[in-house]
Coordinates of C-alpha atoms and ligand atoms in Angstrom, one line a residue:
X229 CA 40.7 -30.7 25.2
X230 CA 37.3 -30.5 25.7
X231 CA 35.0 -29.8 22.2
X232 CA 31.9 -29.6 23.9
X233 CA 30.2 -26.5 22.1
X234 CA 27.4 -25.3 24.3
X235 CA 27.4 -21.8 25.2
X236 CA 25.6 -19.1 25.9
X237 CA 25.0 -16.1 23.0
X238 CA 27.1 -13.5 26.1
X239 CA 29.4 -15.9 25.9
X240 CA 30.2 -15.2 22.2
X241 CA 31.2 -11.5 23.2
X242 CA 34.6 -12.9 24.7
X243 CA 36.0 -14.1 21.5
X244 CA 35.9 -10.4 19.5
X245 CA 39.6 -10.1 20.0
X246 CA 39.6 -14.4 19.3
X247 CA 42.4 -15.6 17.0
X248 CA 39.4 -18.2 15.8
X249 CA 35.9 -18.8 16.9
X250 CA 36.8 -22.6 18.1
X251 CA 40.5 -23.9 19.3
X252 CA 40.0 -26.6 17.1
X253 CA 40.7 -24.5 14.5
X254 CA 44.1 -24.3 15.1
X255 CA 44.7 -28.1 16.4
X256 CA 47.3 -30.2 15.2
X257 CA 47.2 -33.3 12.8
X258 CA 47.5 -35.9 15.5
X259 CA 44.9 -33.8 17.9
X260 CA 42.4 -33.5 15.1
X261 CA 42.2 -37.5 14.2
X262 CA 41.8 -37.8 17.9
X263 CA 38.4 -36.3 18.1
X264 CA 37.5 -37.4 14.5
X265 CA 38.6 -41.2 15.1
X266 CA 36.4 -40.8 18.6
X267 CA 33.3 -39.0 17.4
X268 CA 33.6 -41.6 14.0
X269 CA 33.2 -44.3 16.4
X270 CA 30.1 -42.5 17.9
X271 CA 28.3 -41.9 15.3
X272 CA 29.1 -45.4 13.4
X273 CA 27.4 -46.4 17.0
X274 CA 24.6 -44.3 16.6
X275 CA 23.9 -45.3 13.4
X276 CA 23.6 -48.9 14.2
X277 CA 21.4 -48.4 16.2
X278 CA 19.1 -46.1 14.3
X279 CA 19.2 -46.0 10.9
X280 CA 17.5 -48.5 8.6
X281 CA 18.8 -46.8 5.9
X282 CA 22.9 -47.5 6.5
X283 CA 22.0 -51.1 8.4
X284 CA 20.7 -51.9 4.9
X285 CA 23.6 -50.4 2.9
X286 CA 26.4 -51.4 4.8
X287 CA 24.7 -55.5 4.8
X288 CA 24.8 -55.2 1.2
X289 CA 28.2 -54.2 0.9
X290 CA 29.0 -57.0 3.2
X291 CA 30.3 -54.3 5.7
X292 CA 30.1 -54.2 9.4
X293 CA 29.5 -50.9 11.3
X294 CA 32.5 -52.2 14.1
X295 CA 35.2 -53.1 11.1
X296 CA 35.9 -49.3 10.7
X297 CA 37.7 -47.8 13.8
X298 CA 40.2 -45.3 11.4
X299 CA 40.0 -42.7 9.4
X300 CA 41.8 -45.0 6.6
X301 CA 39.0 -47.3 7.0
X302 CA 36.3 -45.3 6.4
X303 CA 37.9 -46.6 2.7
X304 CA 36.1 -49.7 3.2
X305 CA 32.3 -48.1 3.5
X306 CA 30.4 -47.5 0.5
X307 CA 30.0 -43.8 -1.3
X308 CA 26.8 -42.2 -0.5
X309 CA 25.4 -41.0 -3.3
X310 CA 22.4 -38.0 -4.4
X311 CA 20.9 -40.4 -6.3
X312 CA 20.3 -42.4 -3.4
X313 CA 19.3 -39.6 -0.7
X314 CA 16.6 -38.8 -3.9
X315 CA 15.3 -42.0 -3.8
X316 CA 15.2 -42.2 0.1
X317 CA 13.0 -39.2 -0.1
X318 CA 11.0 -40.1 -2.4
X319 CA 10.1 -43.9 -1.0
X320 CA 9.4 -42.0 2.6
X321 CA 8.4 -38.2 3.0
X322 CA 9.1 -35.9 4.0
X323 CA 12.6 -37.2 5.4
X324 CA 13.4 -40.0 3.1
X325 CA 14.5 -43.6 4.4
X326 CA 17.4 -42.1 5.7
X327 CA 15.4 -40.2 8.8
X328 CA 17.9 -41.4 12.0
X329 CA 16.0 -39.6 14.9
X330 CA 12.5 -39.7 16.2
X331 CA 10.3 -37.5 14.2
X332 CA 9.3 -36.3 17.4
X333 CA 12.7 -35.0 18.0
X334 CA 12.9 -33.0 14.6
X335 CA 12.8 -29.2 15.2
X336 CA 13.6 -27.8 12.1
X337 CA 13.4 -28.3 8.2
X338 CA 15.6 -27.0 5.1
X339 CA 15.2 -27.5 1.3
X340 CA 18.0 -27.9 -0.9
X341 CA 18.0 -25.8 -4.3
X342 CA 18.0 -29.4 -5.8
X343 CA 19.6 -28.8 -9.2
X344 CA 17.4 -31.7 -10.5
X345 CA 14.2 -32.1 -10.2
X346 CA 12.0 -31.4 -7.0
X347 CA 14.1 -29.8 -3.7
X348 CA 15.2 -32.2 -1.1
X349 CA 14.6 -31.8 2.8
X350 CA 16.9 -32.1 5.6
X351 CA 15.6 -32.4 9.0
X352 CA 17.6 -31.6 12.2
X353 CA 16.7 -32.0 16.0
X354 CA 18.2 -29.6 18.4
X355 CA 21.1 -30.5 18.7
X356 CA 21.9 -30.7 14.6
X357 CA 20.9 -27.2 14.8
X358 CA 23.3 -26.3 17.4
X359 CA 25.9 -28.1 15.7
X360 CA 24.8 -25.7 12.1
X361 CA 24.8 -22.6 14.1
X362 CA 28.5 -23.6 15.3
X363 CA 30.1 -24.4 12.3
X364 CA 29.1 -21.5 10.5
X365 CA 29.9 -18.8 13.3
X366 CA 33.4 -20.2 13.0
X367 CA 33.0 -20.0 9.0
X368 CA 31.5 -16.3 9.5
X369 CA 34.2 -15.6 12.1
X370 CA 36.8 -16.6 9.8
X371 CA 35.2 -14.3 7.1
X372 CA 35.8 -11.4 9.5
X373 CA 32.5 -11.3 11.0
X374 CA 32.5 -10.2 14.9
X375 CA 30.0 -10.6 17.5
X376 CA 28.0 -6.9 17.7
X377 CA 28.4 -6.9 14.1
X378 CA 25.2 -5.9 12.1
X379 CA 25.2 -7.9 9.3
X380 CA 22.7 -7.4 6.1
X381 CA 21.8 -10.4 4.5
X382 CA 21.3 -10.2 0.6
X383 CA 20.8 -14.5 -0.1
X384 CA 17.6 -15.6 -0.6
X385 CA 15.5 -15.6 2.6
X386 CA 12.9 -17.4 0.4
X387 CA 12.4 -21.5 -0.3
X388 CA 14.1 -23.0 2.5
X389 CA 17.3 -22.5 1.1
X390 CA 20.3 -22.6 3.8
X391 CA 21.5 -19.2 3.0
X392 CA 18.0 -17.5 4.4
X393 CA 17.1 -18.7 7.8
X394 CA 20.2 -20.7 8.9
X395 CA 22.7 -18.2 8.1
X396 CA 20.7 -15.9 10.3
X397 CA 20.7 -18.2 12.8
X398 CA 23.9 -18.5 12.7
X399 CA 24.6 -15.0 12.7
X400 CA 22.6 -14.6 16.2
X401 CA 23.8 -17.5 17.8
X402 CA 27.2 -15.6 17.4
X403 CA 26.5 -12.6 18.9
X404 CA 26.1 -10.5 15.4
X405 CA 22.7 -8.9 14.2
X406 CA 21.1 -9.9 10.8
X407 CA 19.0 -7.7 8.8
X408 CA 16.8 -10.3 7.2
X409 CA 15.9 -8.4 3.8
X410 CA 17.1 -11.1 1.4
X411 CA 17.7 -10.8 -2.2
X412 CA 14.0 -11.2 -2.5
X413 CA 13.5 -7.7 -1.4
X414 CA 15.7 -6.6 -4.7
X415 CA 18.0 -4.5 -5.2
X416 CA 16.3 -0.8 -4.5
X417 CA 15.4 -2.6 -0.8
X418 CA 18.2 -4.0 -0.1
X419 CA 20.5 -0.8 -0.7
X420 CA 17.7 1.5 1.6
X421 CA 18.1 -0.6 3.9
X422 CA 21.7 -0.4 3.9
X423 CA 22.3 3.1 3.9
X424 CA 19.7 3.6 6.9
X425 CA 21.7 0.9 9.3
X426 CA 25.1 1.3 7.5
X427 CA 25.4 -2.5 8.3
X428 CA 29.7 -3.6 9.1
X429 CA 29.3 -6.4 6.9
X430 CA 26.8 -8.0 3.8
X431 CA 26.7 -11.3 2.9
X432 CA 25.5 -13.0 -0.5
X433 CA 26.8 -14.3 -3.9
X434 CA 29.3 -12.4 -6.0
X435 CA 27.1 -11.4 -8.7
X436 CA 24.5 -10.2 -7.2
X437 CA 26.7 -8.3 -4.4
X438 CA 28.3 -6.7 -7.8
X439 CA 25.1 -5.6 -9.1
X440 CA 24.2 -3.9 -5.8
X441 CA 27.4 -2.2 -6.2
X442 CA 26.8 -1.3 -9.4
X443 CA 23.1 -0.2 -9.1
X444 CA 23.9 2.0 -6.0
X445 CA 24.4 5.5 -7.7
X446 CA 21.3 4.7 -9.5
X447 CA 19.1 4.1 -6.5
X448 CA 21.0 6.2 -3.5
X449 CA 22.8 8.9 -5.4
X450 CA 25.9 7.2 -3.8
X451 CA 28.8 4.9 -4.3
X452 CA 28.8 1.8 -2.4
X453 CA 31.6 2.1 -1.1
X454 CA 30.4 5.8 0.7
X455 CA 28.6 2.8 2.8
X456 CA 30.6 2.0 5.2
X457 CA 30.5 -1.8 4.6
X458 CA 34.0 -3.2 5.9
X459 CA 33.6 -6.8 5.1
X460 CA 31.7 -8.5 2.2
X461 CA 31.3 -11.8 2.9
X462 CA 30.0 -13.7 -0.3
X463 CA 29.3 -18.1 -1.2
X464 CA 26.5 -20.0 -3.0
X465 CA 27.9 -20.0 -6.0
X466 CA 31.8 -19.6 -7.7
X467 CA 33.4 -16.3 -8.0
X468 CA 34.4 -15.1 -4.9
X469 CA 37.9 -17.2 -5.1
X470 CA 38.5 -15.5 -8.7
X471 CA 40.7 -12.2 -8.1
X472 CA 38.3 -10.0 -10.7
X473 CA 35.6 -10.7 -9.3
X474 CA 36.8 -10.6 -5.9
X475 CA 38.8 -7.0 -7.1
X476 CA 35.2 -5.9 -8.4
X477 CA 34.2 -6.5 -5.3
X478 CA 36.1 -4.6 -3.0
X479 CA 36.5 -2.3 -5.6
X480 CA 32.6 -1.1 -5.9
X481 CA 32.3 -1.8 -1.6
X482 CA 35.4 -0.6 -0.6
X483 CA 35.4 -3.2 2.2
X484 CA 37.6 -6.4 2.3
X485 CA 35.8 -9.7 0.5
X486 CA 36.3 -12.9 1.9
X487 CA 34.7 -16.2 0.7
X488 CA 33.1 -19.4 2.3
X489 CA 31.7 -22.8 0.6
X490 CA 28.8 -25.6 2.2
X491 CA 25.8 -26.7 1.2
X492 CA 22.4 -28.1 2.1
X493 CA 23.2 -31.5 3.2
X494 CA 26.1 -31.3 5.7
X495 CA 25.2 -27.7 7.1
X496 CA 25.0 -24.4 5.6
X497 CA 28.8 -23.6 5.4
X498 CA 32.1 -25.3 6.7
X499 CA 34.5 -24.0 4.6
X500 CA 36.0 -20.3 5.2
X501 CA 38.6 -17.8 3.7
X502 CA 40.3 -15.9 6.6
X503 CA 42.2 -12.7 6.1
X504 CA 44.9 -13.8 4.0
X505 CA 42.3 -14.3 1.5
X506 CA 44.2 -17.3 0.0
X507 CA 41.6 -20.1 -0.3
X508 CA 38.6 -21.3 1.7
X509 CA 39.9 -23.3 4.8
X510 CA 38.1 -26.0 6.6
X511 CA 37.0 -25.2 9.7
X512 CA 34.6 -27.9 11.4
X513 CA 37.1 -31.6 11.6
X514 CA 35.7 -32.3 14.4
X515 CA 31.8 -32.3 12.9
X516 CA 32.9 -33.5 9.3
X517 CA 35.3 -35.8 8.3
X518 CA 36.9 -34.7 4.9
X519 CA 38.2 -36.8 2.3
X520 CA 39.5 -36.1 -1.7
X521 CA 38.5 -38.0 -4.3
X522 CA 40.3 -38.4 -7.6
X523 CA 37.7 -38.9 -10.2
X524 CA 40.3 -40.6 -12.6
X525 CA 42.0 -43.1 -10.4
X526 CA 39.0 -44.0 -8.5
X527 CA 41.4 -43.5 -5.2
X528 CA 41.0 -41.3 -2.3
X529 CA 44.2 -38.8 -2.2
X530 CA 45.8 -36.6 0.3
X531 CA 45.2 -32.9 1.0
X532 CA 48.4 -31.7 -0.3
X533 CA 49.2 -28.4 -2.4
X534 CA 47.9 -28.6 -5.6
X535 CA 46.0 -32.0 -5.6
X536 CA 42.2 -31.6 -6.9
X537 CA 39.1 -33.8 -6.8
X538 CA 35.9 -34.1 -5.8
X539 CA 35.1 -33.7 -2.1
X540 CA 33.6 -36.8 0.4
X541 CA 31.7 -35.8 3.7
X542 CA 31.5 -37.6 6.7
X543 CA 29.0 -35.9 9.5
X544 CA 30.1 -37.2 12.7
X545 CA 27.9 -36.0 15.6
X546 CA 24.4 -36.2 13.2
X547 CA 21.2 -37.2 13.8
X548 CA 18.2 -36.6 12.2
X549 CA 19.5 -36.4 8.4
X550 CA 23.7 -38.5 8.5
X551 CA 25.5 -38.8 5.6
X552 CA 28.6 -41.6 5.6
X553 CA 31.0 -40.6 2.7
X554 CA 28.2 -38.3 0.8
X555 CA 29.6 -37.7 -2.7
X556 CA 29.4 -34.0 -2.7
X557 CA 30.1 -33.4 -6.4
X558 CA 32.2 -30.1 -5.6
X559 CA 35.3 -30.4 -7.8
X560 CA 38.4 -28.3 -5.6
X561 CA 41.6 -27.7 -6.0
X562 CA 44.1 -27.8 -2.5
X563 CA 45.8 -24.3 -2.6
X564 CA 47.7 -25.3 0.7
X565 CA 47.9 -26.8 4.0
X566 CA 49.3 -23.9 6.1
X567 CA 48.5 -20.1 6.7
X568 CA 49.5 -17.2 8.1
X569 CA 46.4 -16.9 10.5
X570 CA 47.3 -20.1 12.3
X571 CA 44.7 -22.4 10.9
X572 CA 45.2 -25.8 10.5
X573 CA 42.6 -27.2 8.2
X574 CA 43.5 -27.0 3.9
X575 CA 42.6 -24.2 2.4
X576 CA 40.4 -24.7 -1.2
X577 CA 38.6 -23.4 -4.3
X578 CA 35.9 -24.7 -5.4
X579 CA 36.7 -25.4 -9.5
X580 CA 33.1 -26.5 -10.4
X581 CA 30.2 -29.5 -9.8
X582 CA 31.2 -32.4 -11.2
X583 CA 27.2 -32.5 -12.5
X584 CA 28.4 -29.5 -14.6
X585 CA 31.8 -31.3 -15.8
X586 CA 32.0 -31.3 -19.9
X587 CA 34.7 -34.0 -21.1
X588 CA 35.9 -32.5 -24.6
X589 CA 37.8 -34.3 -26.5
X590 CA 38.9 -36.8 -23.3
X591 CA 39.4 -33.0 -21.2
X592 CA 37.7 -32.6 -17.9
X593 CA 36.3 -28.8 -18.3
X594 CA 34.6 -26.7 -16.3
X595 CA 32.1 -24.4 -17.2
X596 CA 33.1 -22.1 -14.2
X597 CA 36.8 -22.4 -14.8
X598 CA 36.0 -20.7 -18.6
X599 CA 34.4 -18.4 -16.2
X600 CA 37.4 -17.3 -14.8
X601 CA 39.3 -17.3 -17.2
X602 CA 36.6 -14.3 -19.1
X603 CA 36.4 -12.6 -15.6
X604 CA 41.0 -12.5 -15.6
X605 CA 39.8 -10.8 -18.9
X606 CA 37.9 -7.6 -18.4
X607 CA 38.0 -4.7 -19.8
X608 CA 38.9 -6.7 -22.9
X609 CA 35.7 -9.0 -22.1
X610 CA 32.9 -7.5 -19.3
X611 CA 33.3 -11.3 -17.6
X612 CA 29.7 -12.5 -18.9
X613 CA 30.2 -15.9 -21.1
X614 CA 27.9 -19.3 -22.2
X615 CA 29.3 -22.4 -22.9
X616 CA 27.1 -24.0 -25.5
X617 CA 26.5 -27.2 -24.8
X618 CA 25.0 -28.2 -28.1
X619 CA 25.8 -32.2 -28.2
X620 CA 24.2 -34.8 -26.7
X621 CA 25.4 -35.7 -23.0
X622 CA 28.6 -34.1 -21.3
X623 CA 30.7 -35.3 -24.0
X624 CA 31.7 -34.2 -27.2
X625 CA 34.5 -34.5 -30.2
X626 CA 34.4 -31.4 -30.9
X627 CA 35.9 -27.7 -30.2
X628 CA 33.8 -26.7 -27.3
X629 CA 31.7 -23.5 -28.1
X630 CA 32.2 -20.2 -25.9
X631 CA 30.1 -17.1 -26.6
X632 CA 31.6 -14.4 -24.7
X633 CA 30.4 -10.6 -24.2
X634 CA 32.8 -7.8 -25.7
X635 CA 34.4 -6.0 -22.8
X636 CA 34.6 -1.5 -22.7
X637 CA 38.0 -2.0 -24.1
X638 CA 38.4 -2.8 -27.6
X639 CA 42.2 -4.6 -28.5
X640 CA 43.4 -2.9 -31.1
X641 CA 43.0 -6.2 -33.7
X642 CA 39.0 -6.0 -33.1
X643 CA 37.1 -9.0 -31.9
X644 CA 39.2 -11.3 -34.2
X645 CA 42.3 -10.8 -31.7
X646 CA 40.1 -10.8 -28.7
X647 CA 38.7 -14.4 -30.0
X648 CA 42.0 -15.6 -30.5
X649 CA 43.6 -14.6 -27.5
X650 CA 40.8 -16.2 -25.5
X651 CA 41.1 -19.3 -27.7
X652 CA 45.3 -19.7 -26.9
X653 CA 44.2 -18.7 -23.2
X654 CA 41.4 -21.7 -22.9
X655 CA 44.2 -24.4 -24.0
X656 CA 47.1 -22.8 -22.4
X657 CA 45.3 -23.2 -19.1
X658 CA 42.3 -25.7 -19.3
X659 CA 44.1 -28.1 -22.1
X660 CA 40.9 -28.2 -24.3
X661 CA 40.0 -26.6 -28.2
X662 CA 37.1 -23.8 -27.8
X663 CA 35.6 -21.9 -30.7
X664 CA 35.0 -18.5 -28.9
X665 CA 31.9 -15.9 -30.5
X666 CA 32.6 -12.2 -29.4
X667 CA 29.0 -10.8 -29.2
X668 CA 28.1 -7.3 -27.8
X669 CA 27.7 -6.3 -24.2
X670 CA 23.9 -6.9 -22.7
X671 CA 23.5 -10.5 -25.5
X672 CA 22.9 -12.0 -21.8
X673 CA 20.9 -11.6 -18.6
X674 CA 22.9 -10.1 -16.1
X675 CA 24.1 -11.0 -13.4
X676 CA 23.7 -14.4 -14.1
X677 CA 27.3 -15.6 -14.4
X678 CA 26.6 -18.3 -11.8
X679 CA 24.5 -20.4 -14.6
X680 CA 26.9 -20.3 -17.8
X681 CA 26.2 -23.4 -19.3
X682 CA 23.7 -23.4 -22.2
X683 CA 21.8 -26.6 -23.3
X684 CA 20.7 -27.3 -27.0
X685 CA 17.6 -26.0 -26.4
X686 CA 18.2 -23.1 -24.8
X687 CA 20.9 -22.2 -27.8
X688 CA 19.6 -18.8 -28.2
X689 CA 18.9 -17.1 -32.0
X690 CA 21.9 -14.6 -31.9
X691 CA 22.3 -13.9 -35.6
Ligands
ZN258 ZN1 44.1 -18.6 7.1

């Protein structure tokens, strides 16, 4: 089989009636570590020869490039960790340390959100950019995206943030047309917009696709889903995997939502929810090499039904910006290894970021898992919650404190029952002690169910 992925944007016309954007999609185990096990040796090859950066980290751990010729043996490199990237950047702007290509050769520049501190900078030469545009169109393909497709785009186009410009990119290089508004035009511009092209699909996070929904009577005079919107393709942060929100969704659009997962450093996204709708499947083997880590053994595990840990990246084929074993700090959870759409690559949710993790009481909890949990609970809640984190660290003794907002439909026990039932909820499902506070609808910003973790100092006065 030959992977080579050059083609021309007429050429993306042929695959509307496509089971898949790429075969590779539907490969077998064996085929799969072919290519990976080839294009591992490549760039292992590649990186010898042109990065300072892993020469150096590889000598230190007493590791040489031509020991690892396996998947398995990738075991045997070190992790590569944020930290590190940070400090690469910071000892050598604009690229960091890291930088594998000529600068000359560098065609293109994103920033990452950077949930710490200042953004970080990827660069990619041409052929990077390609290799972006390509994983994504099979990600957006997946979603139900089509070439001809008009497509509005409500993520940020602002900041250098991979869901502006790449994902219209992306969107082009597949044949589909974007309508670059961005969530920066707001709500009222995005939602004009929307009823003058009537747009097949719109992509952007869950929330803020909700609030559209929800605003569109206001600002049209019409229901969202008078649009015409079929697809409703939405990532950058949890919620699409979680049935209310994803039943809000297609609800208020009355178009089918789909989901799909990436992030700054290894593209812009790589992981996609086809039509079956039953978890995010990778898509892009033969540019990333995947692996699970489990955070309590330390070991790297299988992809098997059920098993969760934090995801490991290996780009094969980079080189302005590689990554060997990049510690992603996205937490998933394998919901299976086989689908009814043919694909061959796991499908996953994404529980949390391990940067958000909480440890209560020797628990691992997530703030976005409480999340869900609040969200499985409207009308009874209106799916808007904090966690307080009022302790010192991520760790604490002590029954983790949950504020959550009071939903349209009062239980007949009052907030007392609601409290409780959230409370038996919380350690039936997430093994951990809460104290829950019901306040009233509107105590927070909305949406802003992406960010649900308080700090001690933001602890707000809500007597
Ligand atoms: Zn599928």
């Amino acid at each position: 089989m030959d992977y080579d992925m050059r083609f021309r944007r007429a050429d993306a016309f042929d695959k509307a009636e496509a089971k898949c954007w790429h075969e590779i999609e539907l490969a077998s185990k064996a085929e799969i570590r072919r290519v990976q096990e080839e294009k591992l040796a490549m760039q292992l090859a590649y990186l010898k020869e042109n990065s300072d950066f892993y020469r150096d980290k590889l000598a230190n751990a007493r590791i040489s490039f031509d020991e690892v010729r396996s998947i398995e043996d990738l075991q045997k490199l070190p992790y590569t960790f944020k930290t590190e990237i940070r400090e690469s950047l910071a000892a050598r702007k604009p690229f960091g340390l890291h930088l594998a290509a000529d600068p000359h050769d560098i065609i293109q520049m994103q920033a990452s959100s950077g949930t710490t501190g200042s953004p970080s900078y990827v660069a990619l030469t041409e052929a990077d950019a390609e290799m972006w545009h390509e994983m994504s169109a099979r990600c957006f393909f997946a979603n139900g995206v089509r070439p001809g497709d008009t497509v509005l785009h409500a993520f940020s186009m602002a900041k250098g943030f991979v869901g502006g410009i790449p994902v219209m990119q992306a969107l082009q290089y597949m044949g589909a047309v974007d309508v670059p508004i961005g969530a920066d035009g707001g709500a009222d511009r995005l939602l004009r917009a929307c009823e003058d092209i009537r747009p097949r699909c719109i992509v952007g996070a869950p929330n803020f696709i909700i609030h559209l929904g929800e605003k569109a009577p206001e600002i049209l005079g019409m229901k969202a889903s008078d649009l015409g919107v079929a697809r409703i393709i939405v990532g950058g942060e949890p919620g699409g995997g979680i049935p209310a929100i994803r039943n809000r969704i297609e609800e208020l659009w009355g178009g089918k939502c789909t989901e799909m997962l990436g992030g700054t450093d290894l593209g812009v996204t790589y992981w996609a929810e086809c039509d079956d709708q039953s978890g995010m499947h990778m898509v892009n083997m033969d540019h990333i090499i995947t692996e699970l880590l489990d955070p309590d053994s330390g070991k790297i595990i299988p992809f098997e039904k059920g098993a969760q840990g934090e995801m490991v990246y290996t780009a094969i084929g980079r080189q302005a910006s590689p990554l060997l074993r990049f510690r992603s700090g996205d937490f998933i959870e394998v919901l299976g290894t086989s689908c009814s759409c043919g694909r061959t690559g796991p499908k996953i949710r994404c529980i949390g970021r391990t940067d958000d993790m909480l440890i209560v009481r020797g628990a691992n909890v997530f703030p976005s898992a409480i999340h869900s949990i609040i969200s499985d609970m409207v009308p009874s809640t209106n799916g808007i919650m904090r966690v307080v984190a009022d302790f010192e660290g991520h760790t604490t003794q002590g029954a983790l404190k949950v504020i959550v907002e009071r939903g349209p439909d009062q239980l007949p026990g009052g907030d007392a029952e609601l409290k409780s039932q959230i409370e038996t909820r919380l350690r039936n499902a997430l093994v951990f002690k809460a104290d829950v506070r019901i306040v009233p609808t509107d105590t927070f910003e909305k949406p802003g169910a992406a960010k649900v973790t308080l700090t001690l100092r933001e602890y707000p006065d809500l007597s």
